[in-house]
Backbone as JSON Lines, residues from 0, in Angstrom:
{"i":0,"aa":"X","n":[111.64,-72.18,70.52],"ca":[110.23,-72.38,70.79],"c":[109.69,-71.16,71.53]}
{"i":1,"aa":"X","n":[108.49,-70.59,71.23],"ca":[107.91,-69.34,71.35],"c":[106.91,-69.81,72.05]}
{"i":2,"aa":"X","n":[106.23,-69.56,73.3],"ca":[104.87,-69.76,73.75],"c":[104.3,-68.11,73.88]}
{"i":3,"aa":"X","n":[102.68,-68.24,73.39],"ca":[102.47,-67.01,73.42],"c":[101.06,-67.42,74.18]}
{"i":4,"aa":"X","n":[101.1,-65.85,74.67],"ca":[99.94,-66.0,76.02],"c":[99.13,-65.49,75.9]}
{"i":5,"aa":"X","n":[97.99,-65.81,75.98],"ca":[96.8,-64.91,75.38],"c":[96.82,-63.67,76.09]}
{"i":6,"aa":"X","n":[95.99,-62.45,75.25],"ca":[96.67,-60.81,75.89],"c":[95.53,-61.08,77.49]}
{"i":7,"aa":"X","n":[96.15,-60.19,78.55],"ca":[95.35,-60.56,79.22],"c":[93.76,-59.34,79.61]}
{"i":8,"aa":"X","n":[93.0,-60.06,79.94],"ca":[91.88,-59.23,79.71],"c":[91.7,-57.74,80.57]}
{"i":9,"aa":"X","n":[91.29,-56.96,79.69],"ca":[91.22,-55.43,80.49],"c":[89.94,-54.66,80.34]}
{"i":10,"aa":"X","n":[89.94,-54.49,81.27],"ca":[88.4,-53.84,81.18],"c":[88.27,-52.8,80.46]}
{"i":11,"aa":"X","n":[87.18,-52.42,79.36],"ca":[86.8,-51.98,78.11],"c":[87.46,-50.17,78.44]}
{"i":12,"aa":"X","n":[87.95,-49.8,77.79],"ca":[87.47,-48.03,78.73],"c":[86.54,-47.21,78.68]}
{"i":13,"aa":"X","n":[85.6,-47.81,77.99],"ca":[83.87,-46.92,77.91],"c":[83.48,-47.48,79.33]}
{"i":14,"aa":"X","n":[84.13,-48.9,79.83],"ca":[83.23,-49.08,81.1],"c":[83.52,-47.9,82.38]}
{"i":15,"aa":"X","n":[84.67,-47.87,82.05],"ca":[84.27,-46.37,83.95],"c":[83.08,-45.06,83.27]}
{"i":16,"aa":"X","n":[83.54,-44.78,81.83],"ca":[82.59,-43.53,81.47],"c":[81.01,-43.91,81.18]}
{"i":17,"aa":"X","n":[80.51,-45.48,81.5],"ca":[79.22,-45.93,81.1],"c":[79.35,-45.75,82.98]}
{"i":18,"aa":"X","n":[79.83,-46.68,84.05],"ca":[79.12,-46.2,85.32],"c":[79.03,-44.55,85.94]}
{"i":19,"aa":"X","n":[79.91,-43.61,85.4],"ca":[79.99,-42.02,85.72],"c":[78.39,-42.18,85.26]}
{"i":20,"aa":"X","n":[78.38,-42.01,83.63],"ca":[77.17,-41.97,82.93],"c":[75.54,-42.29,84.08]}
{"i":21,"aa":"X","n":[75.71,-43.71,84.19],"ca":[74.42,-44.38,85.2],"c":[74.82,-43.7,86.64]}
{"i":22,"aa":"X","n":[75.68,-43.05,87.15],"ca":[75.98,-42.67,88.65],"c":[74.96,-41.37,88.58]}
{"i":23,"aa":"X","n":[75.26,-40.42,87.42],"ca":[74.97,-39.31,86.89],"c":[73.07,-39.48,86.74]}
{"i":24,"aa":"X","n":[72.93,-40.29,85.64],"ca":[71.22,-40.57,85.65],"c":[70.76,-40.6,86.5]}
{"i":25,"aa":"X","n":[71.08,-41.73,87.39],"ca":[70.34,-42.32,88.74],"c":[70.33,-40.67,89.68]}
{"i":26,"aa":"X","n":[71.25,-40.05,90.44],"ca":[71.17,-38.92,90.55],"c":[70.44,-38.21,90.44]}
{"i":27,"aa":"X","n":[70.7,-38.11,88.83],"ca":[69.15,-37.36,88.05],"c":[68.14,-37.51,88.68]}
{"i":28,"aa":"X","n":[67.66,-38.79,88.07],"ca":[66.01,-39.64,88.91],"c":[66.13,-38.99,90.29]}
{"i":29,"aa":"X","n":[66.98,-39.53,91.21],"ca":[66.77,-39.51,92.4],"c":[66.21,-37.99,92.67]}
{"i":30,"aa":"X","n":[66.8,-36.95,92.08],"ca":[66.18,-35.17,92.53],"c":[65.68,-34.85,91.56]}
{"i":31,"aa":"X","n":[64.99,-35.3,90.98],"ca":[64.12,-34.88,90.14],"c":[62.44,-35.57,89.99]}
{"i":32,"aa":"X","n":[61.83,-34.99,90.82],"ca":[60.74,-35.53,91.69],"c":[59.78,-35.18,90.32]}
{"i":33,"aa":"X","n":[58.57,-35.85,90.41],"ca":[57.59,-35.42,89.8],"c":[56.23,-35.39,90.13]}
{"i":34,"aa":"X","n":[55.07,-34.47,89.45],"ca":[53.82,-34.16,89.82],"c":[52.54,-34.62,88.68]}
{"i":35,"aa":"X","n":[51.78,-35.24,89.06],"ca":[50.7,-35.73,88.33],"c":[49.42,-35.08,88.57]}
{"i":36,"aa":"X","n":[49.14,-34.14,87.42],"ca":[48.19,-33.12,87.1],"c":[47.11,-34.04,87.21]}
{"i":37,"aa":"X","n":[46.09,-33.07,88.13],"ca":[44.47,-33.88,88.65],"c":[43.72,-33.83,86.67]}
{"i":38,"aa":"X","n":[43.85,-33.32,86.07],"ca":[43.05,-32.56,84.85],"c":[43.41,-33.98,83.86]}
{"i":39,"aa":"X","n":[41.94,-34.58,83.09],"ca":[42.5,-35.66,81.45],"c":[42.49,-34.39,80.88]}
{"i":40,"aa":"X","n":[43.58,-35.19,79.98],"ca":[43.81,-34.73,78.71],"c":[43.77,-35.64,77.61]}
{"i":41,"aa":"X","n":[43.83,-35.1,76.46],"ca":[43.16,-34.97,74.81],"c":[44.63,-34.66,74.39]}
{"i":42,"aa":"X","n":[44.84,-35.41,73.13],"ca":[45.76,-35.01,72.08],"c":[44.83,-35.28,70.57]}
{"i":43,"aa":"X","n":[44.91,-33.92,70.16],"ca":[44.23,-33.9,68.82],"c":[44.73,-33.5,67.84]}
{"i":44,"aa":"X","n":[44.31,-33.69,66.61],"ca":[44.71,-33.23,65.13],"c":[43.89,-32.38,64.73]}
{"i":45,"aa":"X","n":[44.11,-30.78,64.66],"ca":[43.12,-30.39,64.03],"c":[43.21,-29.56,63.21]}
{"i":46,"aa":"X","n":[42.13,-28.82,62.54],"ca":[42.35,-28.13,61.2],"c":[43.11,-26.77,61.54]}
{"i":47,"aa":"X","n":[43.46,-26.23,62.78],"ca":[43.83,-24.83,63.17],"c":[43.07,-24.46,64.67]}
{"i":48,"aa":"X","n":[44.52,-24.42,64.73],"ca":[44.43,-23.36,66.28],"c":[44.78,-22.16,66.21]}
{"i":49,"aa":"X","n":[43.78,-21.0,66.09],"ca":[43.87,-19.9,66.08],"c":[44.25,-19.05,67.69]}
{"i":50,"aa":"X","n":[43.9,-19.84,68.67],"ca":[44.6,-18.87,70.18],"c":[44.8,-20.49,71.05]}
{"i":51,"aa":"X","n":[46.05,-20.3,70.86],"ca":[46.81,-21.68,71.75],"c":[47.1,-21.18,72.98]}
{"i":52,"aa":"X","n":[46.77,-20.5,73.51],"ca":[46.93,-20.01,75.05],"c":[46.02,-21.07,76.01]}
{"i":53,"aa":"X","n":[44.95,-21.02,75.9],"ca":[44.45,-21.96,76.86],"c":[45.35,-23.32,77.04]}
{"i":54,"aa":"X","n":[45.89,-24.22,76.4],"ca":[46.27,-25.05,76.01],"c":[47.69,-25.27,76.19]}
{"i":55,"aa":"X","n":[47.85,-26.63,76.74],"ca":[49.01,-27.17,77.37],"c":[50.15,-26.95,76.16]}
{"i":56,"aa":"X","n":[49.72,-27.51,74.84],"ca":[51.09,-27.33,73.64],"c":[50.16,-27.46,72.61]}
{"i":57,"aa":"X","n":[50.48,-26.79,71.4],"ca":[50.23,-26.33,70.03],"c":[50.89,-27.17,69.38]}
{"i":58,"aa":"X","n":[51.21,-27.71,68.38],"ca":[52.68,-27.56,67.45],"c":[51.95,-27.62,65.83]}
{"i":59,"aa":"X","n":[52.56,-26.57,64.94],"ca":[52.53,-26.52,63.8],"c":[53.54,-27.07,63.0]}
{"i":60,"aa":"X","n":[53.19,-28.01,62.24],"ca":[53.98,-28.47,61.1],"c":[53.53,-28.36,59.73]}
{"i":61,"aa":"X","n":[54.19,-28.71,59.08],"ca":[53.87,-28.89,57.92],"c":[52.65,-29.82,57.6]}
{"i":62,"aa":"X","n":[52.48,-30.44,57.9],"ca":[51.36,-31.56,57.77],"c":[50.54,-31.4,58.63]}
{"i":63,"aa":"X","n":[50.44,-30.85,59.67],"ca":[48.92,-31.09,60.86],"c":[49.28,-29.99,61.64]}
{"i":64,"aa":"X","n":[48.25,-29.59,62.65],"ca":[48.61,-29.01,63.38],"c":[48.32,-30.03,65.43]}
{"i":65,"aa":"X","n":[48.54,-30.1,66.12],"ca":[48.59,-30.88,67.04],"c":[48.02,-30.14,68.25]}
{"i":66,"aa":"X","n":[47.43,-30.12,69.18],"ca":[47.51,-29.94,70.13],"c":[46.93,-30.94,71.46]}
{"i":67,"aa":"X","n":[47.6,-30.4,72.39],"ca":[47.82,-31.11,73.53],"c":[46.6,-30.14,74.47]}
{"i":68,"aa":"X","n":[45.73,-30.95,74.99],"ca":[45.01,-29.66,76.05],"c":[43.69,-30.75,76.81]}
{"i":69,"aa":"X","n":[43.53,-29.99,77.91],"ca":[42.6,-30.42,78.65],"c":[40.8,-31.08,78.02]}
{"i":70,"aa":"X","n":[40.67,-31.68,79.01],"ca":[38.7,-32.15,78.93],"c":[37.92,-30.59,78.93]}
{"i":71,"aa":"X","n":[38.39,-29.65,79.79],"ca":[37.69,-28.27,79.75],"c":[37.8,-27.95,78.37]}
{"i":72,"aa":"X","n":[39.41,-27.98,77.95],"ca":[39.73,-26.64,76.96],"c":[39.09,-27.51,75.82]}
{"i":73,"aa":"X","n":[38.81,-28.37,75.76],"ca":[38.41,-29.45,74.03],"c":[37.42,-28.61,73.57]}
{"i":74,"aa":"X","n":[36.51,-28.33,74.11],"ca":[35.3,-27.83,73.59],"c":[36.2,-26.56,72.8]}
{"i":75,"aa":"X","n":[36.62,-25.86,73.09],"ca":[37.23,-24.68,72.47],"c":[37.5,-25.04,71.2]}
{"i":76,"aa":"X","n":[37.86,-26.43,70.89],"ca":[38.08,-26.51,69.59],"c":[37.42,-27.8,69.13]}
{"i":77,"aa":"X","n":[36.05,-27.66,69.3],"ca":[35.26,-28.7,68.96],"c":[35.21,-29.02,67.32]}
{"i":78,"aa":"X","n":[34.87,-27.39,66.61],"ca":[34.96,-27.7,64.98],"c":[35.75,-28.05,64.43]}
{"i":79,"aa":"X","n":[36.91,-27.86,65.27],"ca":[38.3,-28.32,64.54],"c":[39.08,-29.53,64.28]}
{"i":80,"aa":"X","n":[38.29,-30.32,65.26],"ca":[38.94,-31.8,65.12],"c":[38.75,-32.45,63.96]}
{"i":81,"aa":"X","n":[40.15,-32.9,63.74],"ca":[40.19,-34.22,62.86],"c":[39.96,-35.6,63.35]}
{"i":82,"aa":"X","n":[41.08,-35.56,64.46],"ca":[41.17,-37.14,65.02],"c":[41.49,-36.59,66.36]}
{"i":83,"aa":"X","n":[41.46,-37.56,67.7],"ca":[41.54,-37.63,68.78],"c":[41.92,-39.14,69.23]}
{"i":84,"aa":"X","n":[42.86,-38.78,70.02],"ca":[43.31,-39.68,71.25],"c":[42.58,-39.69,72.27]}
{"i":85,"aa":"X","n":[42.23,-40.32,73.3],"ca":[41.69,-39.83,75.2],"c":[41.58,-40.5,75.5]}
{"i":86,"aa":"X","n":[41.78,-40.54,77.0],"ca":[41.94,-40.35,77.6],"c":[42.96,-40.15,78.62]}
{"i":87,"aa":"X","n":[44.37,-39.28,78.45],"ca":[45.68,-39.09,79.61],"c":[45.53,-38.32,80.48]}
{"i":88,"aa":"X","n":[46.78,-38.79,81.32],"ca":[46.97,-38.18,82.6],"c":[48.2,-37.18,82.39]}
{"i":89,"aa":"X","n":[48.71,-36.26,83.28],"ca":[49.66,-35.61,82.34],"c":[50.82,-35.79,83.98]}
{"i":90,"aa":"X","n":[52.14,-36.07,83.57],"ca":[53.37,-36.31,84.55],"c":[54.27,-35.08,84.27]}
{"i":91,"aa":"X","n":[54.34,-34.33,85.04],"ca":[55.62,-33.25,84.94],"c":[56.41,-33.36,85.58]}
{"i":92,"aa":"X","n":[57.71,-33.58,85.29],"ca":[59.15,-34.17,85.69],"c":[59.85,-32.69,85.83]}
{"i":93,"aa":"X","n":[60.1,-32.84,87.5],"ca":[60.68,-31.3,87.71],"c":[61.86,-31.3,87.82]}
{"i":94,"aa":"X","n":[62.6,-31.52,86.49],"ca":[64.39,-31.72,85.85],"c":[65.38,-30.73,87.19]}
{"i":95,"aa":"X","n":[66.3,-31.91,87.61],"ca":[67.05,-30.93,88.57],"c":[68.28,-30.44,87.46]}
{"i":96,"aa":"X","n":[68.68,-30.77,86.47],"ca":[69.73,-30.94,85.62],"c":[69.53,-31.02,83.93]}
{"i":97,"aa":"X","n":[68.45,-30.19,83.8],"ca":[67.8,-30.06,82.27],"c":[68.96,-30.41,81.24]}
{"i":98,"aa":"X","n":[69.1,-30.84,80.28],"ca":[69.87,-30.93,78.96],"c":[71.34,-31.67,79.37]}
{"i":99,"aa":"X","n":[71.22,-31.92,80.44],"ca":[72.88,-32.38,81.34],"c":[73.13,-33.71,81.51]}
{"i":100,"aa":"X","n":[71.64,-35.01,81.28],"ca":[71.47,-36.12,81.98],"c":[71.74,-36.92,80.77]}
{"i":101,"aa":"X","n":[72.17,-37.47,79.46],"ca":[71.9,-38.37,78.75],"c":[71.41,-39.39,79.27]}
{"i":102,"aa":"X","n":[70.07,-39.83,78.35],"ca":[69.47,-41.12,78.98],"c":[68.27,-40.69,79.8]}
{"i":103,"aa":"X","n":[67.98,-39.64,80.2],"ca":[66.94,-39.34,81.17],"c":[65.39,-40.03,80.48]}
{"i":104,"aa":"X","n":[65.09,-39.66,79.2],"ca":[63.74,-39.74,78.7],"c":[64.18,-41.01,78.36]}
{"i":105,"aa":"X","n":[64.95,-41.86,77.96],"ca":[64.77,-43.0,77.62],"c":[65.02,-44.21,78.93]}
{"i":106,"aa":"X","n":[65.78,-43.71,79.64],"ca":[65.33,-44.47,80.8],"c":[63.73,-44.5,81.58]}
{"i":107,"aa":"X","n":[63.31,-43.5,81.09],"ca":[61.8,-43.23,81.83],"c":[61.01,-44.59,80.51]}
{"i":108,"aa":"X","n":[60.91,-44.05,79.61],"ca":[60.29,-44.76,77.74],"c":[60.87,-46.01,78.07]}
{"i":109,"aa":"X","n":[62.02,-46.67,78.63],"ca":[62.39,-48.17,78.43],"c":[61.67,-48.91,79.44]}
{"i":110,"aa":"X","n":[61.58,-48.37,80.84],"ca":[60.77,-48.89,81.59],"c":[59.6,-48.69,81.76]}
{"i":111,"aa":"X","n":[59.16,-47.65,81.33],"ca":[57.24,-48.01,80.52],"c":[57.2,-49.05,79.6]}
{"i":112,"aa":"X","n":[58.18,-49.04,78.83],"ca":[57.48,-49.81,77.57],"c":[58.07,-51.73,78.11]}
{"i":113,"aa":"X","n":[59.08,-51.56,78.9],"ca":[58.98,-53.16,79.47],"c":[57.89,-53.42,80.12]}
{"i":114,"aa":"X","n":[56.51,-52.69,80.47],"ca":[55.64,-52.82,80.84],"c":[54.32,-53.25,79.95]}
{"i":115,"aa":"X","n":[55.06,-52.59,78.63],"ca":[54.06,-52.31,77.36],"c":[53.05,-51.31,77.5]}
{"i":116,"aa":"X","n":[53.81,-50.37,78.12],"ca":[52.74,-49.24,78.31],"c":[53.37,-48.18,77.22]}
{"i":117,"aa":"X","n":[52.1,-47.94,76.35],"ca":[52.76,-46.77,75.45],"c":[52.39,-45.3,75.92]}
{"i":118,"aa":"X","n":[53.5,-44.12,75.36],"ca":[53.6,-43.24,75.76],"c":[53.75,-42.39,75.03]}
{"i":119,"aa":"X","n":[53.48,-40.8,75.41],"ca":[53.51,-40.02,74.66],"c":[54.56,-39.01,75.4]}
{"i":120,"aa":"X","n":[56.04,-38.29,75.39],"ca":[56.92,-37.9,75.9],"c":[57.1,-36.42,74.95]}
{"i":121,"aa":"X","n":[57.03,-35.38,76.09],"ca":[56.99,-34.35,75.45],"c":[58.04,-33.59,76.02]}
{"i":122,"aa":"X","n":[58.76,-32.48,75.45],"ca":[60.01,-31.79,76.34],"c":[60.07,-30.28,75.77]}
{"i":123,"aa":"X","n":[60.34,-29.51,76.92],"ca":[60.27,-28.22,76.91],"c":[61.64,-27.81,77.18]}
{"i":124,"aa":"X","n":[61.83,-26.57,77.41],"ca":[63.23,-26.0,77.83],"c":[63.81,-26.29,78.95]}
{"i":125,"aa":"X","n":[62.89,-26.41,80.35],"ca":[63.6,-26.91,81.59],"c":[62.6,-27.89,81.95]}
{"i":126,"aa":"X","n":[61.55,-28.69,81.25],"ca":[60.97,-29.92,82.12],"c":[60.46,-30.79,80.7]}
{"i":127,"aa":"X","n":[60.28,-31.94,81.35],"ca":[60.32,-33.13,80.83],"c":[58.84,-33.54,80.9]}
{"i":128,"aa":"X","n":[57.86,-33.89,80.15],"ca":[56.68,-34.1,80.35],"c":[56.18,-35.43,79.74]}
{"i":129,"aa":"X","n":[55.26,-36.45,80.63],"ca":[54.78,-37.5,80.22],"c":[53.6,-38.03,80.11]}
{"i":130,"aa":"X","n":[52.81,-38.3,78.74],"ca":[51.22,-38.91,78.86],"c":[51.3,-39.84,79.22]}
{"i":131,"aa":"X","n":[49.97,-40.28,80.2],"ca":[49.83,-42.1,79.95],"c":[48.29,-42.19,79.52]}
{"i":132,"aa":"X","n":[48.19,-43.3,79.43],"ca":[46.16,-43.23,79.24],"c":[46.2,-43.59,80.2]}
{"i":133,"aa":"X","n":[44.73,-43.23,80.88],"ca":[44.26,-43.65,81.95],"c":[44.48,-44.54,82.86]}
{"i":134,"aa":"X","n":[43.87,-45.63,81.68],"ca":[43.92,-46.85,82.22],"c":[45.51,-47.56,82.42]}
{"i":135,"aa":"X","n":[46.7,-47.38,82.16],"ca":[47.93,-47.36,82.12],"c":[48.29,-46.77,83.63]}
{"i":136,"aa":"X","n":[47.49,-45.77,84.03],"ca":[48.62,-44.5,85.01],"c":[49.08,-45.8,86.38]}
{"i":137,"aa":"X","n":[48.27,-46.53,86.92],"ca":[48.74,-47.13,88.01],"c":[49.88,-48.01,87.81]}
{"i":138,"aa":"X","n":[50.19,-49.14,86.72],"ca":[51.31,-49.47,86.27],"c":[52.62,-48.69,86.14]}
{"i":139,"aa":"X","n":[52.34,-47.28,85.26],"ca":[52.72,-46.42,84.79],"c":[53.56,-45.55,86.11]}
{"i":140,"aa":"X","n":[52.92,-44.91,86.92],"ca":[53.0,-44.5,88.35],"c":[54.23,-45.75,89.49]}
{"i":141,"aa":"X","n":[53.52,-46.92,89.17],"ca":[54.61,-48.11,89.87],"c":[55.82,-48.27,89.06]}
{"i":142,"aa":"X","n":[56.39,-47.79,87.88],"ca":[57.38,-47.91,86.84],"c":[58.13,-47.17,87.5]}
{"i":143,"aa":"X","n":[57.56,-45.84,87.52],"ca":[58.18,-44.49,87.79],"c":[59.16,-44.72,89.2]}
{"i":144,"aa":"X","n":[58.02,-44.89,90.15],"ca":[58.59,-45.66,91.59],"c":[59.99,-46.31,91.4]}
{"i":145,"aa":"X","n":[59.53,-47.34,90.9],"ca":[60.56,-48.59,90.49],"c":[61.9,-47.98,90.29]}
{"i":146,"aa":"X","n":[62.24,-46.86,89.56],"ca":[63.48,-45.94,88.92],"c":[63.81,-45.22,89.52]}
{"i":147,"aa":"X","n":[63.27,-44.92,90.81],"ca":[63.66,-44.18,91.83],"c":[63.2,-42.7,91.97]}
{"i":148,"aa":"X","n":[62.02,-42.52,90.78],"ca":[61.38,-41.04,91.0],"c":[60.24,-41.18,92.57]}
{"i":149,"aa":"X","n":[59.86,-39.77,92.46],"ca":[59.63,-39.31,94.01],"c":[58.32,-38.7,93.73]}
{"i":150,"aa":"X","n":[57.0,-38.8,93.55],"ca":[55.82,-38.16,93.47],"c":[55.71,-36.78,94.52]}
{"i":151,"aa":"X","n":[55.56,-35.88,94.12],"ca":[54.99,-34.59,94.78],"c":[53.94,-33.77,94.31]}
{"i":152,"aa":"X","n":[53.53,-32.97,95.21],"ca":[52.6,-31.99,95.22],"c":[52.56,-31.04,94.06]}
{"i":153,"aa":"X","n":[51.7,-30.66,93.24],"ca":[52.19,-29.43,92.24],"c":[51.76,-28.22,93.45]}
């Protein structure tokens, strides 16, 4: 007669490399403070941007051209609009650990959007950038809190 014992349970081994992982994020958050630009902004579609300098981001694709830019700079490209978004606020996330954090932008995107706040998440070479609309930023702003970011001065 054979009794057999069920195997006994062991903890997964992704679990120590999932808390390194969240030790690592949180970290992140914690020194990596961010600044909320006084200036709305506009995200538009338009037929061509011929001098994208004034302007926060350009992007050319194949299908549209996009840009990102201030209530001042709009007029600059008044003929050009197709369509428009407006009214955001603009969040610059001053990355202590650029390209190093997995999870950084989607931990920011999961807890906006458990809010149901939609967003527009943009990323550069060393910072992390976030729209909200307007009417969103105070929710939006208390999210941020919530995750352990740190509001500062630009």
């Amino acid at each position: 007669l054979m009794i057999r014992r069920p195997p006994r349970s062991t903890p997964k081994p992704s679990s120590a490399a999932s808390d390194v992982y969240k030790r690592q994020l949180r970290k992140t958050i914690n020194s990596s403070p961010f600044v909320l630009h006084p200036q709305r902004y506009t995200v538009l579609q338009v037929q061509e941007c011929s001098n994208p300098q004034p302007h926060f981001l350009v992007t050319h694709e194949a299908e549209e051209v996009t840009v990102i830019t201030t209530e001042k700079q709009r007029a600059l490209l008044q003929s050009d609009i197709l369509q428009e978004q407006a009214w955001f606020q603009l969040i610059e996330f001053k990355m202590s650990t650029p390209f190093e954090t997995p999870g950084f932008l989607a931990a920011i995107a999961s807890q906006l959007a458990s809010r149901h706040l939609n967003i527009l998440l943009v990323s550069t070479f060393s910072k992390d950038w976030l729209l909200l609309k307007e009417e969103d930023l105070k929710a939006g702003l208390s999210s941020l809190h919530e995750l352990g970011f740190q509001q500062v001065s630009s």
